[in-house]
Amino acid sequence: MSFVSVRDIFQSYGPRPILERVSLDVEEGEFVSIVGASGCGKSTFLRLLLAQERPTRGTISIAGAPPAQEPDRDRGVVFQRYSVFPHMTVRGNLIAAEEFGGAGVIPRFFGARRREAAARADEVLGRVGLAHVADQYPAALSGGMQQRLAIAQALAGRPRVLLLDEPFGALDPGTRLSMHVFLQELRAETGMTVFMVSHDLEEAFKLGDRVLVFDKPRWDPIEPEAYGATITYDFDARNGGVPFQAAAAAARALHEPQREDDHVPAS
Amino acid sequence: MRWINRRPGRLAAVALAALPFVLALIAYAVASDLRRAENPADKLLPAPARILETAVNLATVPDRRSGDILLWLDTAASLTRLAEGAAISAGLGLGFGLLIGLLPGVRAGAAPFVSVISLIPPLAILPILFIVFGLGELSKVALIVIGIAPVLIRDIAQRTAEIPEEMLVKAQTLGASTWTILTRVALPQVLPRLIGALRLALGPAWLFLIAAEAIASTEGLGYRIFLVRRYFAMDVIIPYVVWITLLAFLMDLGLRSLHRRAFPWSGPAT
Ligand SMILES: Nc1ncnc2c1ncn2[C@@H]1O[C@H](COP(=O)(O)OP(=O)(O)O)[C@@H](O)[C@H]1O
Ligand SMILES: [Mg+2]
């Protein structure tokens, strides 16, 4: 069985289907980019991988474990916003990543244990280029620095898979490029399995080994919400850079349903 | 230049801030003069000098019967009640607010009850408190708690529920238990809010304190005001009111600076 195994997932909110018949196999160490029209269910799929929600039907299994009932340490996550703790310093955020998982009744390290955790945190901060702001609060950091901290914090928990929901969506283009380098380096170092939702096709192909397109395979013009989305394309994006045809095909795949989307009120 | 773009300089701002106070004092002095010109024994608007003299006496001269200096006796009694009531309410607000805001099971069970409780006009059940707890300190502190704790609970519960889901999920993916999330994520994030809510609740707390003291007490700021009311002793009432206002202002100032110093990561206190 594959490392991440998604079997015939359905997810509806009330009577409204969002995802239908999603199946997927991902090997350990793969970087999977997920693209699709806004509101088609990409974040929903990520929440299912995260076990923040349980699917209406189907199972998701990571590393052969039984389907998770709630988020756990196997799954690291970074959202577009609110991914670090604003009331902790930058260093405190990294120490907390250890404290949260390893503490008993008093969820805090003291003495030597804390000093060791702080030393490890400082080492990580040095590597991700945040050493100079270790004692500051996240509010004082730029958006790019906050997301770097969020990624470092998620990785400090040593998850089996890393889930990213438009992690760079709020960043300006220059910062975004440097975040790509940052993420690629981290990935080369850790060999982490990553799922990244993105609304930027170029980014998806640049970073991903695979690019999945979510879309509605069936379309009811009278009742556009009658059907859910599924994986309609699964592109190979390896061999470094962007194979032009693949990107163009993905662009078409995205573009066509979007034109029809014009009739649908934004969700 | 348009009026919306004219900003007073620093000196002008201070002068403008002082202006209403000065005007009110002048208005009082003039009205007092006019009344006393008509009737030198007028008690309603005593002369400012007379008020000042009484105030100094209240703060320095021991009472002939008891030997206590009344202002300090009353202040200590009232502030003790207020502090006890506020502290208990803050504890209840934080404890129940966090549990209601964070745990869906507790929310389902307790939120409707707290909503209904908070609708009871506290003064309407003051007689019940006097009957149940007697006329001593307990009933007065209980009135303050019943008056402000439900508001604090609801406010903290609301704030806890508003903590972004993303943050709670992130904590879970780092291995945090419910207890860890409660103490390391939710509690520190609502503490600043507790200070803010307490600042708002202090106004009602004073109201309930003075009401309880007016009805059954042997000392306290509210008690004194209502006692001397029988003699139209405006020269006592006015200094007491000014003193209470000053105390309330200082408490607000204290809480605000606590907010600023204790929670540098959160936004400025308003
Ligand atoms: N908890 C929820 N309850 C009901 N509807 C939801 C919920 N979460 C998301 N949706 C709906 O599901 C659809 C897919 O949302 P989402 O997965 O966030 O899309 P996106 O692909 O933009 O990330 C949207 O139409 C959204 O309104
Ligand atoms: Mg989304």
Coordinates of C-alpha atoms and ligand atoms in Angstrom, one line a residue:
Chain A
M1 CA 0.0 0.0 0.0
S2 CA 1.1 3.5 -0.8
F3 CA 2.3 5.9 1.9
V4 CA -0.7 8.2 1.7
S5 CA -3.8 6.3 0.5
V6 CA -7.0 8.1 -0.3
R7 CA -9.9 5.7 -1.1
D8 CA -13.1 6.8 -2.7
I9 CA -13.7 9.9 -0.6
F10 CA -17.1 11.7 -0.6
Q11 CA -17.7 14.8 1.4
S12 CA -20.9 16.8 1.7
Y13 CA -22.0 19.6 3.8
G14 CA -25.6 19.0 4.5
P15 CA -27.2 18.0 1.2
R16 CA -24.5 19.7 -0.8
P17 CA -21.7 17.5 -2.2
I18 CA -18.3 19.1 -2.3
L19 CA -16.0 16.2 -3.1
E20 CA -17.0 13.0 -4.8
R21 CA -15.0 9.8 -5.6
V22 CA -11.6 11.1 -4.8
S23 CA -8.9 8.4 -4.8
L24 CA -5.2 9.0 -4.6
D25 CA -2.0 7.2 -3.9
V26 CA 1.1 9.2 -2.9
E27 CA 4.5 7.8 -2.2
E28 CA 6.7 8.9 0.7
G29 CA 8.7 12.0 -0.2
E30 CA 6.4 13.2 -3.0
F31 CA 5.5 16.8 -3.3
V32 CA 1.9 17.1 -4.4
S33 CA 0.5 20.4 -5.6
I34 CA -3.3 20.9 -5.7
V35 CA -4.9 23.5 -7.9
G36 CA -8.5 24.2 -8.9
A37 CA -11.1 26.9 -9.1
S38 CA -11.9 28.8 -5.9
G39 CA -14.5 27.1 -3.8
C40 CA -14.1 23.7 -5.5
G41 CA -13.0 21.9 -2.4
K42 CA -9.2 22.1 -2.2
S43 CA -9.2 23.2 1.4
T44 CA -11.9 20.7 2.2
F45 CA -9.6 17.9 0.8
L46 CA -6.7 19.2 3.0
R47 CA -9.0 19.3 6.1
L48 CA -9.8 15.6 5.4
L49 CA -6.1 14.8 5.0
L50 CA -5.6 16.6 8.3
A51 CA -8.4 14.7 10.0
Q52 CA -9.9 18.0 11.0
E53 CA -13.0 16.6 9.4
R54 CA -14.1 13.0 8.7
P55 CA -15.3 12.2 5.2
T56 CA -18.9 11.3 4.6
R57 CA -17.6 8.2 2.9
G58 CA -14.3 6.6 2.1
T59 CA -11.0 6.4 4.1
I60 CA -7.7 8.2 4.2
S61 CA -4.7 6.4 5.6
I62 CA -1.2 7.6 6.2
A63 CA 1.7 5.2 6.6
G64 CA -0.6 2.3 7.0
A65 CA -2.2 3.7 10.1
P66 CA -6.0 3.4 10.6
P67 CA -7.9 6.6 9.5
A68 CA -7.3 9.3 12.1
Q69 CA -10.2 10.7 14.1
E70 CA -8.6 14.1 14.8
P71 CA -5.5 16.1 13.9
D72 CA -2.3 14.5 15.4
R73 CA 1.4 14.8 15.2
D74 CA 1.6 12.8 12.0
R75 CA 0.2 15.8 10.2
G76 CA 2.0 19.1 10.1
V77 CA 0.1 22.1 8.7
V78 CA 0.5 25.7 7.6
F79 CA -2.4 27.8 6.7
Q80 CA -2.4 31.1 4.9
R81 CA -3.0 32.9 8.2
Y82 CA -3.1 32.2 11.9
S83 CA -0.4 29.6 11.7
V84 CA 1.8 30.8 14.5
F85 CA 0.9 31.7 18.1
P86 CA 0.8 35.5 18.4
H87 CA 1.3 35.5 22.2
M88 CA 4.6 33.7 22.0
T89 CA 8.0 35.0 20.8
V90 CA 9.5 33.6 17.7
R91 CA 11.7 31.4 19.8
G92 CA 8.8 30.5 22.1
N93 CA 6.8 29.3 19.1
L94 CA 9.5 26.8 18.3
I95 CA 9.9 25.7 21.9
A96 CA 6.1 25.3 22.1
A97 CA 6.3 22.9 19.2
E98 CA 8.3 20.6 21.4
E99 CA 6.5 21.4 24.6
F100 CA 3.0 20.7 23.2
G101 CA 3.9 17.2 22.3
G102 CA 6.2 16.3 25.1
A103 CA 4.9 17.8 28.3
G104 CA 2.8 16.3 31.0
V105 CA 0.3 18.0 33.3
I106 CA 2.2 21.3 33.2
P107 CA 2.7 21.9 29.4
R108 CA 5.9 23.8 29.7
F109 CA 9.6 22.9 30.0
F110 CA 11.8 24.2 32.8
G111 CA 15.4 24.3 33.7
A112 CA 17.8 22.2 31.6
R113 CA 15.1 20.8 29.4
R114 CA 14.0 24.3 28.5
R115 CA 17.5 25.4 27.8
E116 CA 18.0 22.4 25.5
A117 CA 14.8 23.1 23.7
A118 CA 15.8 26.8 23.4
A119 CA 19.2 25.8 21.9
R120 CA 17.5 23.6 19.4
A121 CA 15.0 26.4 18.6
D122 CA 17.9 28.8 18.1
E123 CA 19.7 26.4 15.8
V124 CA 16.5 26.1 13.6
L125 CA 16.0 29.8 13.6
G126 CA 19.6 30.3 12.4
R127 CA 18.9 27.9 9.6
V128 CA 15.7 29.6 8.5
G129 CA 17.1 33.0 8.8
L130 CA 15.1 34.2 11.8
A131 CA 17.8 34.3 14.4
H132 CA 17.8 38.1 14.6
V133 CA 14.1 38.2 15.5
A134 CA 14.1 35.3 18.0
D135 CA 12.9 37.5 20.9
Q136 CA 10.2 39.3 18.9
Y137 CA 6.5 38.6 18.7
P138 CA 5.1 37.4 15.3
A139 CA 3.1 40.7 14.9
A140 CA 6.4 42.4 14.4
L141 CA 7.4 40.1 11.6
S142 CA 6.7 40.5 7.9
G143 CA 4.3 38.0 6.3
G144 CA 7.1 36.0 4.7
M145 CA 8.9 35.7 8.0
Q146 CA 5.8 34.6 9.7
Q147 CA 5.2 31.9 7.2
R148 CA 8.8 30.8 7.4
L149 CA 8.3 30.5 11.2
A150 CA 5.1 28.6 10.7
I151 CA 6.7 26.1 8.4
A152 CA 9.7 25.7 10.7
Q153 CA 7.3 25.2 13.6
A154 CA 5.3 22.6 11.8
L155 CA 8.5 20.7 10.9
A156 CA 9.7 20.9 14.5
G157 CA 6.9 18.5 15.3
R158 CA 8.4 16.0 12.9
P159 CA 5.2 15.1 11.1
R160 CA 4.9 12.3 8.5
V161 CA 3.2 14.7 6.0
L162 CA 3.2 18.4 5.7
L163 CA 0.0 20.1 4.6
L164 CA 0.1 23.6 3.2
D165 CA -3.1 25.5 2.3
E166 CA -2.1 28.5 0.1
P167 CA 0.8 29.2 2.4
F168 CA 2.2 32.0 0.2
G169 CA -1.2 33.3 -1.0
A170 CA -0.9 36.5 1.0
L171 CA 2.7 37.3 0.1
D172 CA 4.1 39.7 -2.5
P173 CA 5.7 38.1 -5.6
G174 CA 9.3 38.7 -4.5
T175 CA 8.8 37.2 -1.0
R176 CA 7.0 34.4 -2.7
L177 CA 10.0 33.5 -4.8
S178 CA 12.3 33.5 -1.8
M179 CA 9.8 31.3 0.0
H180 CA 9.9 28.8 -2.9
V181 CA 13.7 28.6 -2.4
F182 CA 13.2 28.2 1.3
L183 CA 10.7 25.4 0.9
Q184 CA 12.8 23.6 -1.7
E185 CA 15.8 23.6 0.5
L186 CA 13.9 22.4 3.5
R187 CA 12.4 19.7 1.4
A188 CA 15.8 18.5 0.0
E189 CA 16.9 18.3 3.6
T190 CA 14.0 16.4 5.1
G191 CA 12.6 14.4 2.2
M192 CA 9.2 15.4 3.6
T193 CA 5.9 14.3 1.9
V194 CA 4.1 17.5 1.1
F195 CA 0.6 18.5 -0.1
M196 CA 0.3 22.1 -1.1
V197 CA -2.8 23.9 -2.2
S198 CA -2.0 26.8 -4.5
H199 CA -3.9 29.2 -6.7
D200 CA -0.8 29.8 -8.7
L201 CA -0.2 27.3 -11.5
E202 CA 3.4 28.3 -12.0
E203 CA 4.1 27.8 -8.3
A204 CA 2.3 24.5 -8.3
F205 CA 4.4 23.1 -11.2
K206 CA 7.6 24.6 -10.0
L207 CA 7.4 23.1 -6.5
G208 CA 5.4 19.9 -7.1
D209 CA 6.4 16.5 -8.3
R210 CA 2.7 16.1 -9.2
V211 CA 0.0 18.6 -9.8
L212 CA -3.6 17.5 -9.1
V213 CA -6.4 19.5 -10.6
F214 CA -9.7 19.5 -8.7
D215 CA -12.8 20.1 -10.8
K216 CA -16.4 19.0 -11.2
P217 CA -16.5 16.1 -13.7
R218 CA -20.2 16.4 -14.1
W219 CA -22.0 19.7 -14.6
D220 CA -25.7 20.4 -14.1
P221 CA -26.4 23.8 -15.6
I222 CA -29.7 24.1 -13.8
E223 CA -28.4 23.1 -10.4
P224 CA -24.7 23.8 -10.4
E225 CA -24.2 22.6 -6.9
A226 CA -25.7 19.2 -7.6
Y227 CA -22.3 17.5 -8.0
G228 CA -19.0 17.6 -6.2
A229 CA -15.4 18.0 -7.4
T230 CA -12.8 15.3 -7.9
I231 CA -9.3 14.9 -9.3
T232 CA -9.7 15.5 -13.0
Y233 CA -6.0 15.7 -13.9
D234 CA -2.9 14.3 -12.3
F235 CA 0.2 15.8 -14.0
D236 CA 3.7 14.7 -13.7
A237 CA 5.7 17.8 -12.9
R238 CA 9.1 16.3 -12.2
N239 CA 12.2 16.7 -14.5
G240 CA 12.8 20.1 -12.9
G241 CA 11.0 23.2 -14.1
V242 CA 7.7 23.3 -16.0
P243 CA 7.0 21.1 -19.0
F244 CA 5.1 23.6 -21.1
Q245 CA 2.5 21.3 -22.5
A246 CA 1.6 20.1 -19.1
A247 CA 1.2 23.6 -17.8
A248 CA -0.8 24.7 -20.8
A249 CA -3.1 21.7 -20.5
A250 CA -3.6 22.4 -16.8
A251 CA -4.4 26.0 -17.7
R252 CA -7.0 24.9 -20.2
A253 CA -8.4 22.4 -17.6
L254 CA -8.8 25.2 -15.1
H255 CA -10.0 27.7 -17.6
E256 CA -12.9 25.9 -19.2
P257 CA -15.0 25.2 -16.1
Q258 CA -14.2 28.6 -14.8
R259 CA -16.0 30.1 -17.8
E260 CA -19.1 28.2 -16.8
D261 CA -18.5 29.3 -13.2
D262 CA -19.4 32.8 -14.3
H263 CA -23.0 31.8 -13.9
V264 CA -22.5 30.5 -10.4
P265 CA -22.7 32.9 -7.5
A266 CA -19.4 33.0 -5.8
S267 CA -19.3 30.7 -2.8
Chain B
M1 CA -8.2 74.9 6.1
R2 CA -11.1 72.5 6.7
W3 CA -12.1 71.9 10.3
I4 CA -11.6 68.1 9.8
N5 CA -8.0 68.8 9.1
R6 CA -7.2 71.2 11.9
R7 CA -5.5 69.4 14.7
P8 CA -4.8 71.1 18.0
G9 CA -1.1 71.2 19.1
R10 CA 0.0 69.5 22.3
L11 CA -0.5 72.5 24.4
A12 CA -3.9 73.4 22.8
A13 CA -5.0 69.8 23.3
V14 CA -4.3 70.0 27.1
A15 CA -6.0 73.3 27.3
L16 CA -9.0 71.9 25.4
A17 CA -9.2 68.9 27.7
A18 CA -9.1 71.1 30.8
L19 CA -11.7 73.5 29.4
P20 CA -14.9 71.6 30.2
F21 CA -13.7 70.9 33.7
V22 CA -12.9 74.5 34.3
L23 CA -16.3 75.6 32.8
A24 CA -18.2 73.2 35.1
L25 CA -16.4 74.5 38.1
I26 CA -17.1 78.1 37.2
A27 CA -20.7 77.2 36.5
Y28 CA -21.0 75.6 39.9
A29 CA -19.3 78.5 41.7
V30 CA -21.6 81.1 40.0
A31 CA -24.8 79.1 40.7
S32 CA -23.7 78.6 44.3
D33 CA -23.0 82.3 44.7
L34 CA -26.4 83.2 43.3
R35 CA -28.3 80.9 45.6
R36 CA -26.4 81.9 48.7
A37 CA -26.9 85.6 47.9
E38 CA -30.6 84.9 48.1
N39 CA -30.4 82.5 51.2
P40 CA -27.1 82.4 53.1
A41 CA -28.2 79.2 54.8
D42 CA -28.7 77.4 51.4
K43 CA -27.6 73.7 51.6
L44 CA -28.1 72.6 48.0
L45 CA -25.1 74.2 46.5
P46 CA -22.6 74.9 49.2
A47 CA -19.6 77.2 48.5
P48 CA -16.6 75.6 47.0
A49 CA -14.5 76.7 50.0
R50 CA -16.9 75.0 52.3
I51 CA -16.8 71.8 50.3
L52 CA -13.0 71.8 50.4
E53 CA -13.0 72.4 54.1
T54 CA -15.4 69.5 54.8
A55 CA -13.4 67.3 52.4
V56 CA -10.2 68.0 54.3
N57 CA -12.0 67.3 57.6
L58 CA -13.4 64.0 56.3
A59 CA -9.9 62.9 55.3
T60 CA -8.0 64.1 58.4
V61 CA -10.2 64.5 61.5
P62 CA -11.3 61.3 63.4
D63 CA -15.0 60.9 63.9
R64 CA -16.1 62.1 67.4
R65 CA -18.1 59.0 68.3
S66 CA -16.0 56.2 66.8
G67 CA -12.6 57.7 66.6
D68 CA -12.2 56.6 62.9
I69 CA -11.4 58.8 60.0
L70 CA -14.6 58.4 58.0
L71 CA -13.3 58.8 54.5
W72 CA -10.6 56.2 54.9
L73 CA -12.9 53.8 56.8
D74 CA -15.5 54.0 54.1
T75 CA -12.9 53.8 51.3
A76 CA -11.3 50.7 52.8
A77 CA -14.7 49.0 53.3
S78 CA -15.9 49.8 49.7
L79 CA -12.7 48.9 48.0
T80 CA -12.4 45.6 49.8
R81 CA -15.9 44.7 48.7
L82 CA -15.3 45.8 45.2
A83 CA -12.0 44.0 44.9
E84 CA -13.4 40.8 46.3
G85 CA -16.4 41.0 43.9
A86 CA -14.3 41.8 40.9
A87 CA -11.7 39.1 41.7
I88 CA -14.3 36.4 42.2
S89 CA -16.1 37.5 39.0
A90 CA -12.9 37.5 37.0
G91 CA -12.1 34.0 38.2
L92 CA -15.5 32.8 37.3
G93 CA -15.4 34.6 34.0
L94 CA -12.1 33.1 33.0
G95 CA -12.8 29.6 34.2
F96 CA -16.3 29.2 32.8
G97 CA -15.7 31.4 29.8
L98 CA -12.7 29.3 28.7
L99 CA -14.6 26.0 29.2
I100 CA -17.7 27.3 27.4
G101 CA -15.7 28.8 24.6
L102 CA -13.4 25.8 24.0
L103 CA -15.4 22.7 24.8
P104 CA -18.5 22.1 22.6
G105 CA -20.0 19.8 25.3
V106 CA -19.8 22.4 28.0
R107 CA -21.0 25.1 25.6
A108 CA -24.1 23.1 24.8
G109 CA -24.8 22.6 28.5
A110 CA -23.9 25.9 30.0
A111 CA -24.3 28.7 27.4
P112 CA -28.1 28.9 27.4
F113 CA -28.1 28.9 31.2
V114 CA -25.6 31.7 31.5
S115 CA -27.5 33.7 28.9
V116 CA -30.7 33.5 30.9
I117 CA -28.9 34.2 34.2
S118 CA -27.3 37.3 32.7
L119 CA -30.8 38.6 31.9
I120 CA -31.9 38.7 35.6
P121 CA -31.7 42.3 36.8
P122 CA -29.3 41.9 39.8
L123 CA -30.9 44.6 41.9
A124 CA -34.2 42.7 41.7
I125 CA -32.7 39.8 43.6
L126 CA -30.9 41.9 46.1
P127 CA -33.6 41.2 48.7
I128 CA -33.1 37.5 48.1
L129 CA -29.4 37.9 48.7
F130 CA -30.0 39.8 52.0
I131 CA -32.4 37.0 53.1
V132 CA -30.0 34.2 52.1
F133 CA -26.6 35.7 53.0
G134 CA -27.7 38.1 55.7
L135 CA -26.9 41.8 55.9
G136 CA -23.1 41.3 56.1
E137 CA -20.3 41.5 53.6
L138 CA -21.3 38.3 51.8
S139 CA -24.5 39.7 50.3
K140 CA -22.8 42.8 49.0
V141 CA -20.0 40.9 47.4
A142 CA -22.5 38.4 46.0
L143 CA -24.5 41.2 44.4
I144 CA -21.4 42.5 42.6
V145 CA -20.6 38.9 41.4
I146 CA -24.1 38.2 40.2
G147 CA -24.1 41.6 38.5
I148 CA -20.9 41.3 36.5
A149 CA -19.8 37.6 36.4
P150 CA -22.3 36.6 33.7
V151 CA -21.1 39.4 31.4
L152 CA -17.5 38.4 32.0
I153 CA -18.3 34.7 31.4
R154 CA -20.1 35.5 28.1
D155 CA -17.4 37.9 27.0
I156 CA -14.6 35.4 27.6
A157 CA -16.5 32.5 26.1
Q158 CA -17.1 34.6 23.0
R159 CA -13.5 35.6 22.8
T160 CA -12.4 32.0 23.3
A161 CA -14.7 30.8 20.6
E162 CA -13.3 33.4 18.3
I163 CA -9.8 32.0 18.4
P164 CA -9.1 31.0 14.8
E165 CA -9.8 27.4 14.1
E166 CA -6.4 27.3 12.3
M167 CA -4.6 28.0 15.5
L168 CA -6.3 25.2 17.4
V169 CA -5.7 22.8 14.6
K170 CA -2.0 23.8 14.5
A171 CA -1.7 23.2 18.2
Q172 CA -3.3 19.7 17.8
T173 CA -0.9 18.8 15.0
L174 CA 2.0 19.7 17.4
G175 CA 0.5 17.1 19.8
A176 CA -1.3 19.4 22.2
S177 CA -4.0 17.9 24.5
T178 CA -7.2 19.8 25.4
W179 CA -5.5 20.8 28.6
T180 CA -2.4 22.1 26.8
I181 CA -4.6 24.0 24.4
L182 CA -6.6 25.5 27.2
T183 CA -3.6 26.6 29.2
R184 CA -1.1 27.5 26.5
V185 CA -3.2 28.7 23.6
A186 CA -6.6 29.8 24.8
L187 CA -5.8 31.2 28.3
P188 CA -3.0 33.6 27.3
Q189 CA -5.0 34.8 24.3
V190 CA -8.1 35.8 26.3
L191 CA -6.2 37.2 29.4
P192 CA -5.9 40.6 27.7
R193 CA -9.5 40.5 26.9
L194 CA -10.3 39.7 30.5
I195 CA -8.6 43.0 31.5
G196 CA -10.6 44.9 28.9
A197 CA -13.9 43.2 30.0
L198 CA -13.1 44.0 33.7
R199 CA -12.5 47.6 32.8
L200 CA -16.0 47.8 31.3
A201 CA -17.5 45.8 34.2
L202 CA -16.1 48.1 36.9
G203 CA -18.8 50.7 36.2
P204 CA -21.7 48.3 36.9
A205 CA -19.7 46.9 39.8
W206 CA -19.6 50.4 41.5
L207 CA -23.3 50.7 40.8
F208 CA -24.1 47.4 42.6
L209 CA -21.7 48.2 45.4
I210 CA -23.3 51.5 46.2
A211 CA -26.8 50.1 45.9
A212 CA -26.0 47.4 48.3
E213 CA -24.3 49.7 50.7
A214 CA -27.1 52.2 50.5
I215 CA -29.6 49.6 51.7
A216 CA -27.8 47.7 54.4
S217 CA -24.4 48.7 55.7
T218 CA -22.6 50.4 58.6
E219 CA -19.7 51.8 56.6
G220 CA -18.7 52.3 53.0
L221 CA -18.7 55.1 50.4
G222 CA -22.3 54.4 49.3
Y223 CA -23.5 54.1 52.8
R224 CA -22.1 57.5 53.8
I225 CA -23.7 59.2 50.9
F226 CA -27.1 57.8 51.6
L227 CA -26.7 58.5 55.3
V228 CA -26.0 62.2 55.0
R229 CA -28.6 62.6 52.3
R230 CA -31.1 62.9 55.1
Y231 CA -29.4 66.1 56.3
F232 CA -28.9 67.5 52.7
A233 CA -25.2 67.4 53.5
M234 CA -24.1 68.3 50.0
D235 CA -20.7 69.3 51.3
V236 CA -20.1 65.6 52.2
I237 CA -21.9 64.1 49.2
I238 CA -20.0 66.1 46.6
P239 CA -16.5 65.2 47.9
Y240 CA -17.5 61.6 48.1
V241 CA -18.8 61.5 44.6
V242 CA -15.6 63.2 43.3
W243 CA -13.6 60.7 45.3
I244 CA -15.5 57.7 43.9
T245 CA -15.0 59.1 40.4
L246 CA -11.3 59.5 41.0
L247 CA -11.0 55.9 42.4
A248 CA -12.8 54.6 39.3
F249 CA -10.6 56.6 37.1
L250 CA -7.4 55.3 38.8
M251 CA -8.6 51.7 38.6
D252 CA -9.2 52.1 34.9
L253 CA -5.8 53.6 34.4
G254 CA -4.2 50.8 36.4
L255 CA -5.9 48.1 34.4
R256 CA -5.0 49.8 31.2
S257 CA -1.3 50.0 32.1
L258 CA -1.4 46.4 33.3
H259 CA -2.8 45.5 29.8
R260 CA 0.0 47.3 28.1
R261 CA 2.8 46.0 30.2
A262 CA 1.6 42.4 30.6
F263 CA 0.7 41.7 27.0
P264 CA 3.1 43.4 24.7
W265 CA 2.1 41.1 21.9
S266 CA -1.5 42.2 21.8
G267 CA -2.7 45.4 20.3
P268 CA -2.9 48.7 22.3
A269 CA -5.5 49.0 25.0
T270 CA -8.3 51.3 24.0
Ligands
LIG1 N1 -17.8 23.8 7.2 C1 -18.5 24.0 6.1 N2 -19.8 23.9 6.0 C2 -20.5 24.1 4.9 N3 -19.9 24.4 3.7 C3 -18.6 24.5 3.7 C4 -17.8 24.3 4.8 N4 -16.5 24.5 4.5 C5 -16.5 24.8 3.2 N5 -17.7 24.8 2.7 C6 -18.0 25.0 1.3 O1 -17.4 24.0 0.5 C7 -16.9 24.6 -0.7 C8 -15.5 24.2 -0.9 O2 -14.7 25.0 0.0 P1 -13.2 25.0 0.1 O3 -12.7 23.6 0.3 O4 -12.7 26.0 1.1 O5 -12.8 25.5 -1.3 P2 -11.3 25.9 -1.9 O6 -11.1 25.0 -3.1 O7 -11.5 27.3 -2.4 O8 -10.3 25.8 -0.8 C9 -17.2 26.0 -0.7 O9 -18.3 26.3 -1.5 C10 -17.5 26.3 0.7 O10 -18.5 27.3 0.8
MG2 MG -9.2 27.2 0.2

